[in-house]
PDB file of C-alpha atoms in Angstrom:
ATOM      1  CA  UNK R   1      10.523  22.735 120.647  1.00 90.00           C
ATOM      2  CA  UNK R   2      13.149  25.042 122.135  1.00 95.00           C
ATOM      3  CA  UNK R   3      12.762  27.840 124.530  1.00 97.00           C
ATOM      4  CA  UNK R   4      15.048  30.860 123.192  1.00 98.00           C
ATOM      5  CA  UNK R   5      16.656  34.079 124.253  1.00 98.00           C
ATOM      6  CA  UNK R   6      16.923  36.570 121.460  1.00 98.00           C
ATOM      7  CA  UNK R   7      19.388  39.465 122.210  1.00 97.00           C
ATOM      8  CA  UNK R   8      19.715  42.249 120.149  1.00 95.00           C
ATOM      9  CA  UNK R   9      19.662  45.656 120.592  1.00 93.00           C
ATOM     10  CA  UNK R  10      17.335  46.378 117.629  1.00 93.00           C
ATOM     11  CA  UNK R  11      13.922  45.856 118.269  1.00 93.00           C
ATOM     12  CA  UNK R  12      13.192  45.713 114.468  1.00 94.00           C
ATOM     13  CA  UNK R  13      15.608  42.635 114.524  1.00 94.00           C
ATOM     14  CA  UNK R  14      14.225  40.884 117.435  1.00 95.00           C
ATOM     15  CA  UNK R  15      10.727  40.850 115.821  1.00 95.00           C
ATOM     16  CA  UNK R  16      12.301  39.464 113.156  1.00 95.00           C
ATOM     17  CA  UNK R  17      13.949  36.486 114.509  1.00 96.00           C
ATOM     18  CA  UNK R  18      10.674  36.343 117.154  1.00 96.00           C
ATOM     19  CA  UNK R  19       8.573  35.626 113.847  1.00 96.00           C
ATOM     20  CA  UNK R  20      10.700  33.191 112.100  1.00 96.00           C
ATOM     21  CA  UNK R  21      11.076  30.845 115.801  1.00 97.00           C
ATOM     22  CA  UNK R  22       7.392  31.042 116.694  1.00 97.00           C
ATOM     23  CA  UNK R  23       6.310  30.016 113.568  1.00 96.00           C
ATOM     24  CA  UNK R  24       8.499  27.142 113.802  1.00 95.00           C
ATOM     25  CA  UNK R  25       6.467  26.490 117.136  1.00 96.00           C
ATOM     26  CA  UNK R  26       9.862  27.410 119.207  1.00 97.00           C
ATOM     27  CA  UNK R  27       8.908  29.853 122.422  1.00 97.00           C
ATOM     28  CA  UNK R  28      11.103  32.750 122.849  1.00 98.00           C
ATOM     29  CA  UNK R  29      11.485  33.301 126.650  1.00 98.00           C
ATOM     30  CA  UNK R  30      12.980  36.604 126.940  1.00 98.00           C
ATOM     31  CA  UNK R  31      14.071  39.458 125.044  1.00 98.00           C
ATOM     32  CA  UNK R  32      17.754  41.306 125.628  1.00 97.00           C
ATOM     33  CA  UNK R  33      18.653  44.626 123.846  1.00 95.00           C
ATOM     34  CA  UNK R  34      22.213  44.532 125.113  1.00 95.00           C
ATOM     35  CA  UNK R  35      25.238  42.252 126.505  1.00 96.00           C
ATOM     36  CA  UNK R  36      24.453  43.005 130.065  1.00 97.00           C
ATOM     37  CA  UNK R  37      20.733  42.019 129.994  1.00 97.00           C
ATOM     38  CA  UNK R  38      21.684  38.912 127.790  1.00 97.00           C
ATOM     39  CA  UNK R  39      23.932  37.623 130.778  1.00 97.00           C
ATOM     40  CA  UNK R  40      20.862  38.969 133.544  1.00 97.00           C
ATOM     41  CA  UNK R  41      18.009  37.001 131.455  1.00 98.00           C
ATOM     42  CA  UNK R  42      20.159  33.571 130.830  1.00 97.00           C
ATOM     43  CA  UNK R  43      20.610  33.447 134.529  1.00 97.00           C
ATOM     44  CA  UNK R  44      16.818  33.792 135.056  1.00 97.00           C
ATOM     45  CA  UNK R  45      15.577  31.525 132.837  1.00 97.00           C
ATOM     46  CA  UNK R  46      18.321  28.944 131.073  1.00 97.00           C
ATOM     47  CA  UNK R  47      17.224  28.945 127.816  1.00 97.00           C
ATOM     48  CA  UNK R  48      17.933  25.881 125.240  1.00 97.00           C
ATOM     49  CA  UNK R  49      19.416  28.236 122.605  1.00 97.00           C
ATOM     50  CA  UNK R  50      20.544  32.274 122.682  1.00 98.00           C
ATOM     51  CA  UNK R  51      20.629  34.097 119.310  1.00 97.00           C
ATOM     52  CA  UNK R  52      23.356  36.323 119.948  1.00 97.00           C
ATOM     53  CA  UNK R  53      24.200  40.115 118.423  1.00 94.00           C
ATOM     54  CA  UNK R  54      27.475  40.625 118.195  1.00 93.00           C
ATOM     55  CA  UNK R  55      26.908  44.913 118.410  1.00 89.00           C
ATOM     56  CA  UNK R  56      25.329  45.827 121.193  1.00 90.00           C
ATOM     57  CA  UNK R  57      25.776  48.478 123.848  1.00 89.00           C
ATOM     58  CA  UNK R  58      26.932  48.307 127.384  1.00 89.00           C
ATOM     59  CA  UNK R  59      28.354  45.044 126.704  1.00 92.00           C
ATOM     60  CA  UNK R  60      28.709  43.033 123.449  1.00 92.00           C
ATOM     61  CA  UNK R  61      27.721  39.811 122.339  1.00 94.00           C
ATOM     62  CA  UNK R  62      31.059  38.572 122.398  1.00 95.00           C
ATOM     63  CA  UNK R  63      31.846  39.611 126.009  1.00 95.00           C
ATOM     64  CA  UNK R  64      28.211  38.426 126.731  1.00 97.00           C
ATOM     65  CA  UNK R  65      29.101  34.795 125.522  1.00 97.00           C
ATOM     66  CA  UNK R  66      32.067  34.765 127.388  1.00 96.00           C
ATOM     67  CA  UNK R  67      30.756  35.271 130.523  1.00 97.00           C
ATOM     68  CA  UNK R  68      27.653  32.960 130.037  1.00 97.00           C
ATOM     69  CA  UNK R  69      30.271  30.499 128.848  1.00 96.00           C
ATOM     70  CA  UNK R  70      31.721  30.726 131.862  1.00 96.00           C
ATOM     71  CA  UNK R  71      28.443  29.763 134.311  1.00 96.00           C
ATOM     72  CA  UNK R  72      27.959  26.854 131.893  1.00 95.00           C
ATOM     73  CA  UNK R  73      30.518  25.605 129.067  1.00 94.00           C
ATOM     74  CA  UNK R  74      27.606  23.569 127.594  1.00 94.00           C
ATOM     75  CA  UNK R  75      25.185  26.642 127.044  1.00 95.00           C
ATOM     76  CA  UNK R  76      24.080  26.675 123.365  1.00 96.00           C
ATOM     77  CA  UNK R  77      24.384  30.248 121.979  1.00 96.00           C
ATOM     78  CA  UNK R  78      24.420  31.120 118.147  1.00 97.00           C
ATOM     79  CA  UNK R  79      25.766  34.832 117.043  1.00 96.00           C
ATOM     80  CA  UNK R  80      23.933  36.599 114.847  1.00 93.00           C
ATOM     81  CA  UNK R  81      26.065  38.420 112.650  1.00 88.00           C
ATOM     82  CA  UNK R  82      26.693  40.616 109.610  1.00 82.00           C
ATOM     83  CA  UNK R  83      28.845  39.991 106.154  1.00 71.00           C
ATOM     84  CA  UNK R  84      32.153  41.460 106.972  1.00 72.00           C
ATOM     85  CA  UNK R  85      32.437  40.549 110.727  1.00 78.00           C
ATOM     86  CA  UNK R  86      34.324  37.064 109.756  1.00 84.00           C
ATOM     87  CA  UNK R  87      37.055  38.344 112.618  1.00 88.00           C
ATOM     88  CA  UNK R  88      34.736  38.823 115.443  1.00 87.00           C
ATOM     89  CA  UNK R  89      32.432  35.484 114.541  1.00 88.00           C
ATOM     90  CA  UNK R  90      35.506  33.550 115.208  1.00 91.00           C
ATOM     91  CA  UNK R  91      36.396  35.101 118.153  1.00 91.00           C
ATOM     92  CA  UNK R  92      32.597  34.805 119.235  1.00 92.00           C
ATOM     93  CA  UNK R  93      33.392  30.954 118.674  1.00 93.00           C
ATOM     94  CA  UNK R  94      36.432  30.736 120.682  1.00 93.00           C
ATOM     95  CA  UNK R  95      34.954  32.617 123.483  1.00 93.00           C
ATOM     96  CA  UNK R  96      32.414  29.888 123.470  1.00 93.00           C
ATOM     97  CA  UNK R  97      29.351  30.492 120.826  1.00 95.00           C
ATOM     98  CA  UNK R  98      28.491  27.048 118.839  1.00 94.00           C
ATOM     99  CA  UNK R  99      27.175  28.347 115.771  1.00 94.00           C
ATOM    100  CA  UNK R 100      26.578  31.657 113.842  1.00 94.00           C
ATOM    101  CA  UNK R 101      23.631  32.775 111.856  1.00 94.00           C
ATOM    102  CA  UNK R 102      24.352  35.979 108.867  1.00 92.00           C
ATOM    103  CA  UNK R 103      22.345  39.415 108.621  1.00 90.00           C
ATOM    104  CA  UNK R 104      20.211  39.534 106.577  1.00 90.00           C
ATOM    105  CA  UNK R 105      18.094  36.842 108.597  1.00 92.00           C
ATOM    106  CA  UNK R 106      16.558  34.254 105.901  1.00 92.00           C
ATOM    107  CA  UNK R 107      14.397  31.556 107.465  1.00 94.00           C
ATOM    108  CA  UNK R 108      15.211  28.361 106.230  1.00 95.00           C
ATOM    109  CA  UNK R 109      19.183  29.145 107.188  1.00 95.00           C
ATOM    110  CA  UNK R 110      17.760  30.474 110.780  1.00 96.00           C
ATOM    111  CA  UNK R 111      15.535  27.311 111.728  1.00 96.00           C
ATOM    112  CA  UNK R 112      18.622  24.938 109.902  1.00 96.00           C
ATOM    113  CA  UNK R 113      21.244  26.725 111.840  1.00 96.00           C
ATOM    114  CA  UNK R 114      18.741  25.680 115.318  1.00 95.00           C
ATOM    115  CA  UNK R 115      18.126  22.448 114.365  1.00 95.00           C
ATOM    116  CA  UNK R 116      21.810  21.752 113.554  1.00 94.00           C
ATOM    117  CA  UNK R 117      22.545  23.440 117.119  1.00 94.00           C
ATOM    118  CA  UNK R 118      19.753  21.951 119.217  1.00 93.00           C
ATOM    119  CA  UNK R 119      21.010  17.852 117.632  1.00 90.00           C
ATOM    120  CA  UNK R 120      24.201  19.020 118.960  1.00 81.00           C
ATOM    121  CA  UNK R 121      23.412  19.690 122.200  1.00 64.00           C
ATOM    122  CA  UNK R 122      20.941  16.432 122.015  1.00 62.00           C
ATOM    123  CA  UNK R 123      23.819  13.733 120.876  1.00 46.00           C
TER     124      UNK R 123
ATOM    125  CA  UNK F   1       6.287  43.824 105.125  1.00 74.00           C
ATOM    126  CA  UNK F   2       4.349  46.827 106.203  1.00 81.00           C
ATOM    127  CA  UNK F   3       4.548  45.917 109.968  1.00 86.00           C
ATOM    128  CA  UNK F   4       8.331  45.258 109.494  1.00 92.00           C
ATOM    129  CA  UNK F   5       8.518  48.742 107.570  1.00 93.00           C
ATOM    130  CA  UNK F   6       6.747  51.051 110.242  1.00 93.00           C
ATOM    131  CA  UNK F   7       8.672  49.275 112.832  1.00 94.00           C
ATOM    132  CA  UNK F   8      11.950  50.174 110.810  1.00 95.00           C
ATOM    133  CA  UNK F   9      11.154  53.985 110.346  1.00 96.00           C
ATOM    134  CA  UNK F  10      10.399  54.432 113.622  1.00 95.00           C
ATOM    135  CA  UNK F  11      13.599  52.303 114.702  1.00 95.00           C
ATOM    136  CA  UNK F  12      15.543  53.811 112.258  1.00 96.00           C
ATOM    137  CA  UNK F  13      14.829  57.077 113.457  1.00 96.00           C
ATOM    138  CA  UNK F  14      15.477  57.129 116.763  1.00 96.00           C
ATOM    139  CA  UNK F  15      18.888  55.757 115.126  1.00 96.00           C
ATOM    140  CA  UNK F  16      19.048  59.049 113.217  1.00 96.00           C
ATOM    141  CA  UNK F  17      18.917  61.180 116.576  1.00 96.00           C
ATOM    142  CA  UNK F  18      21.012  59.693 118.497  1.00 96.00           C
ATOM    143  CA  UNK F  19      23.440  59.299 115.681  1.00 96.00           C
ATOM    144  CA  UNK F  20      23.136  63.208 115.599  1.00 97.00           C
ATOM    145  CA  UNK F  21      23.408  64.043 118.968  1.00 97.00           C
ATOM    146  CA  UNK F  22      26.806  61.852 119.173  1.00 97.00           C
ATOM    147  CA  UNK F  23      27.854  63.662 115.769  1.00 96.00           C
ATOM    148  CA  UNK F  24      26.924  67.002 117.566  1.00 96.00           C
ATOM    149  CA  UNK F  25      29.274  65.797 120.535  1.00 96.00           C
ATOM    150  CA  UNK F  26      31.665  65.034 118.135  1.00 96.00           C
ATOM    151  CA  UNK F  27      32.219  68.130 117.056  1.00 94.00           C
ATOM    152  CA  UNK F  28      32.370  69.829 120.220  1.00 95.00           C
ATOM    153  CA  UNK F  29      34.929  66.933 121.699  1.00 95.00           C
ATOM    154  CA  UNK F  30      36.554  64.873 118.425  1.00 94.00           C
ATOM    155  CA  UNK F  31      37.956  61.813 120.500  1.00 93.00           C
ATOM    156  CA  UNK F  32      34.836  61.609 122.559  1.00 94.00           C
ATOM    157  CA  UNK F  33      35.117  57.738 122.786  1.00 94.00           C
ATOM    158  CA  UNK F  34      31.427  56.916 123.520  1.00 94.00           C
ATOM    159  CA  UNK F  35      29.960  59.316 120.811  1.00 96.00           C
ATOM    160  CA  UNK F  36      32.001  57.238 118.284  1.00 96.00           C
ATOM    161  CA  UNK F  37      31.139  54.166 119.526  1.00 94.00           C
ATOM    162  CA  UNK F  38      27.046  55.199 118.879  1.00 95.00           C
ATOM    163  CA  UNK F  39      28.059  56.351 115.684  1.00 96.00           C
ATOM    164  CA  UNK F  40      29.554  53.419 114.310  1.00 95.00           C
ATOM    165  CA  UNK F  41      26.788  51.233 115.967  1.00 93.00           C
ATOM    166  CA  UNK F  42      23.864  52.987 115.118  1.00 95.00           C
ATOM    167  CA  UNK F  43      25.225  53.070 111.581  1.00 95.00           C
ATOM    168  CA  UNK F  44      25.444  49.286 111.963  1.00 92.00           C
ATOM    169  CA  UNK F  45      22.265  48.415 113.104  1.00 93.00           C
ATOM    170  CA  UNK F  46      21.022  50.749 110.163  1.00 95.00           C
ATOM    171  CA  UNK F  47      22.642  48.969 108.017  1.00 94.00           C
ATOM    172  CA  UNK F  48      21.273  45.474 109.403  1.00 92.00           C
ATOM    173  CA  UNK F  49      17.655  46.312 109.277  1.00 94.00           C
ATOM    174  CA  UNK F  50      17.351  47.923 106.024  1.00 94.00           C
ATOM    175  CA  UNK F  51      19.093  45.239 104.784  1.00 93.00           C
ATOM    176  CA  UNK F  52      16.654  43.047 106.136  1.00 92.00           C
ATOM    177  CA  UNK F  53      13.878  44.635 103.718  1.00 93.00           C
ATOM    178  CA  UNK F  54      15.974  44.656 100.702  1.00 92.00           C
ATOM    179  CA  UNK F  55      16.448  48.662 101.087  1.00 94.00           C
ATOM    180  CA  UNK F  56      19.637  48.677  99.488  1.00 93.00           C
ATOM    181  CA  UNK F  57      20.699  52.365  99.244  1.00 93.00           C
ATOM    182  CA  UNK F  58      19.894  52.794 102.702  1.00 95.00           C
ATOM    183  CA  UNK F  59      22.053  49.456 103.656  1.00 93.00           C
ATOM    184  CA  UNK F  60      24.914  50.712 101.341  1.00 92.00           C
ATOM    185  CA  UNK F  61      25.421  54.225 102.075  1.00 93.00           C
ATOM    186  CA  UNK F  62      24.817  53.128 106.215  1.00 94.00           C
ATOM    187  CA  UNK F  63      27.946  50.591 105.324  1.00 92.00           C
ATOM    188  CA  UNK F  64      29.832  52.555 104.023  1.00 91.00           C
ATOM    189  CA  UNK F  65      28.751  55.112 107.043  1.00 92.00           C
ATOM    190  CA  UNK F  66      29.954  52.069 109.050  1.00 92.00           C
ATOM    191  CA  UNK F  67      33.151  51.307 107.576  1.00 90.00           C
ATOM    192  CA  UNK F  68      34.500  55.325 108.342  1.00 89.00           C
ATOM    193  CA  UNK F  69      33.345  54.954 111.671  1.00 92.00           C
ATOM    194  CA  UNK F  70      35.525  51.735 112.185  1.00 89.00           C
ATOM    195  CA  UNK F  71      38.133  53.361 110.776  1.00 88.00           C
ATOM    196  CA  UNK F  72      37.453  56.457 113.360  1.00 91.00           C
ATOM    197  CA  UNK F  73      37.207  54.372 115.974  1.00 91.00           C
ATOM    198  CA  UNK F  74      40.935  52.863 114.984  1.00 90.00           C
ATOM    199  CA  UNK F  75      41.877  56.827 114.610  1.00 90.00           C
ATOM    200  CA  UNK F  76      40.704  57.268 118.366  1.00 93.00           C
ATOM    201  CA  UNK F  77      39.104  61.250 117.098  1.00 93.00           C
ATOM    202  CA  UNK F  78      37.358  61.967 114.233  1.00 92.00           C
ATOM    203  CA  UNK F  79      38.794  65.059 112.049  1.00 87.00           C
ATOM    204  CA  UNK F  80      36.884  68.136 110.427  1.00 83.00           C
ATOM    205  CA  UNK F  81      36.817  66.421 106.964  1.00 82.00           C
ATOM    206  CA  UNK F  82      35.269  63.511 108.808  1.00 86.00           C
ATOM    207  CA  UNK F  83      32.613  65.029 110.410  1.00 91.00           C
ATOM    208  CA  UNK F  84      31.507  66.836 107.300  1.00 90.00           C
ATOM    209  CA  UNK F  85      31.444  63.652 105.532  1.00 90.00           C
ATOM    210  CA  UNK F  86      29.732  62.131 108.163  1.00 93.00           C
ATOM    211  CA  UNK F  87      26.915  64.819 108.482  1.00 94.00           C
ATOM    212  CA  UNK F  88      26.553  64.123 104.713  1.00 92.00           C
ATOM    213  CA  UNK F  89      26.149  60.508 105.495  1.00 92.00           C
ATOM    214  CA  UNK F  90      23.537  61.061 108.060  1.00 94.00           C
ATOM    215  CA  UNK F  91      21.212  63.347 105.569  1.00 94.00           C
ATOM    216  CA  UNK F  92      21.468  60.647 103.129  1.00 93.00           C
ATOM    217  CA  UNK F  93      19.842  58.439 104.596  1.00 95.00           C
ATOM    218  CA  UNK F  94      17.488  60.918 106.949  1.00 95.00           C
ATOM    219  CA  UNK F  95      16.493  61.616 102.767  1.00 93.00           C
ATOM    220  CA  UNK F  96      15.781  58.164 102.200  1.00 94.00           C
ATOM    221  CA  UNK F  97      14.365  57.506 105.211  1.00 95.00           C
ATOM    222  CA  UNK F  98      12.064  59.788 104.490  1.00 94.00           C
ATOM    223  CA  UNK F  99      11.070  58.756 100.598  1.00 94.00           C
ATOM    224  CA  UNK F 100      10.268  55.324 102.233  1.00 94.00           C
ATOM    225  CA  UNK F 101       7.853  56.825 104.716  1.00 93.00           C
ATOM    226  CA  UNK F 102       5.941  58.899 101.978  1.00 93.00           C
ATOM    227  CA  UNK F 103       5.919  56.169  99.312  1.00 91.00           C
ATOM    228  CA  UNK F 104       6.695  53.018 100.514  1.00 86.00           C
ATOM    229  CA  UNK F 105       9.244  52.689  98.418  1.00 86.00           C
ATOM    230  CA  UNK F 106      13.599  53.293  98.940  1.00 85.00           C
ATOM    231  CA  UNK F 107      15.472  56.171  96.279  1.00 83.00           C
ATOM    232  CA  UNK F 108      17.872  54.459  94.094  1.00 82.00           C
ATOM    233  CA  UNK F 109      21.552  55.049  95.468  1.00 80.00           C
ATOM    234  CA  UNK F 110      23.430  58.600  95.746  1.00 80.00           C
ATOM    235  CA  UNK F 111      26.064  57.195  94.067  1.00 81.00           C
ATOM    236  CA  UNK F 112      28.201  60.489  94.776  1.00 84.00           C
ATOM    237  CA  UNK F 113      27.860  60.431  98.327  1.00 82.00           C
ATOM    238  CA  UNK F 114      28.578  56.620  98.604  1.00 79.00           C
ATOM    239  CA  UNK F 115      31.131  56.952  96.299  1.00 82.00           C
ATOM    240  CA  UNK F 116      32.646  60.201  98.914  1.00 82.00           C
ATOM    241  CA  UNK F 117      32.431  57.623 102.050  1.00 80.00           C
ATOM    242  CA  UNK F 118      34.133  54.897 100.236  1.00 78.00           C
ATOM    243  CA  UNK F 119      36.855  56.961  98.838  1.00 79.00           C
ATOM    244  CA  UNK F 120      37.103  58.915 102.569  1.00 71.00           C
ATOM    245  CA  UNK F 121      37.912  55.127 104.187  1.00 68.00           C
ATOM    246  CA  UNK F 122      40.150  54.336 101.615  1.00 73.00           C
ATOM    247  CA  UNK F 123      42.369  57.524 101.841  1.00 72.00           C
ATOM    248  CA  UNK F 124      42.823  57.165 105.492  1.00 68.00           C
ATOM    249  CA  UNK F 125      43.824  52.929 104.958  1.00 69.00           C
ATOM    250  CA  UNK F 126      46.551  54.300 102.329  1.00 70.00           C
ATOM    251  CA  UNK F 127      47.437  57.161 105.333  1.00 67.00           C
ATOM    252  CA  UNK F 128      47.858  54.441 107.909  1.00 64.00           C
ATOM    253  CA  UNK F 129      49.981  52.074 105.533  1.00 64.00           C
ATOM    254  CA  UNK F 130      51.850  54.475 104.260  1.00 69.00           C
ATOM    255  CA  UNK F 131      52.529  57.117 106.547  1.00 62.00           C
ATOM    256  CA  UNK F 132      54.121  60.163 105.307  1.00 55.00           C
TER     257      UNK F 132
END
């Protein structure tokens, strides 16, 4: 089982994500409600997998990646994004993300999108 | 669902004052940058959890809130027609909001005012392609 960092700067949206991992048996390891945190808390505890917001304050998701891309090129983080941001998912990927999971958050795509991610890193 | 829901009203709320404080700023100082930028985000994450609980009006008309503020943002200031628009926005779903709170359930759509926010969006596209 993974240990994850879920950033996102709704709390409502954390709890979601927080309840679809667990009950998969995955441990969430810290919580970030912006880009800034995100970096601070990967640095602490170098999680398996981020989930990723792409809107956040202070600094975004995108920017976030980047610079956590930049401490380790291998770090596994997956944007969580809504229908319409096409544009900023792809830059998300080119700035380093491996993966993307869409708004509204459906289970089975969430825990498919990890798995997929987590073989990934694993082969 | 009912944790989810009293964790979205309260959420959601919070959204609702900030997002009139910055409109308040806004209309004191139209190109304040950072009072468009909550705007637009707040509208966003709106949007995101309500769509997360099937609450369709509220995720439509906080879209469409969405969309205007993207296209503010491009603008750089936000002009009188906007705010009032805006403002309209915001009661919409401050309405809804508060239907969901007292009944559990979400109004069906105000077409009209979604309808307003579209047609606002589209206006000012057609104004940037096709400047006069």
């Amino acid at each position: 089982m993974a240990r994850i960092l879920v950033a996102d700067d709704a709390s409502f949206m954390r709890q979601i994500i927080r309840d679809i991992l667990e009950s998969d048996g995955h441990e969430i390891v810290a919580e970030a409600s912006d880009g800034i945190q995100a970096v601070e808390e990967w640095k602490k505890h170098h999680p398996d997998v981020v989930t990723m917001d792409i809107v956040m304050p202070r600094r975004s998701g995108i920017d976030a990646v980047r610079a956590i891309a930049a401490i380790d090129a291998t770090a596994r983080v997956v944007m969580c994004s809504a229908l319409g941001q096409e544009t900023l998912v792809t830059e998300a990927l080119q700035a380093g993300a491996c993966d993307f999971i869409v708004k509204p958050f459906k289970p089975d795509a969430v825990l498919a999108t990890l798995r997929r991610v987590l073989e990934k890193g694993d082969a | 669902m009912a944790k989810y829901r009293v964790v979205f009203l309260e959420e959601a709320s919070e959204h609702l004052e900030d997002m009139s404080r910055a409109l308040l700023e806004l209309e004191r100082e139209p190109g304040q940058g950072e009072a468009i930028d909550l705007v637009f985000r707040m509208a966003h994450s709106i949007k995101g959890m309500a769509a997360s609980l099937g609450y369709d009006p509220i995720t439509e008309v906080a879209h469409r809130l969405e969309d205007r503020m993207q296209g503010v943002r491009t603008a750089g200031r936000v002009e009188d027609d906007d705010l009032a628009l805006l403002w309209k926005g915001f009661e919409g779903i401050e309405a809804m909001l508060a239907a969901v709170r007292d009944t559990g359930e979400v109004p069906p759509t105000d077409r009209g005012l979604a309808r307003a926010l579209a047609s606002a969006e589209a206006l000012r596209k057609k104004k940037v392609l096709s400047p006069s």
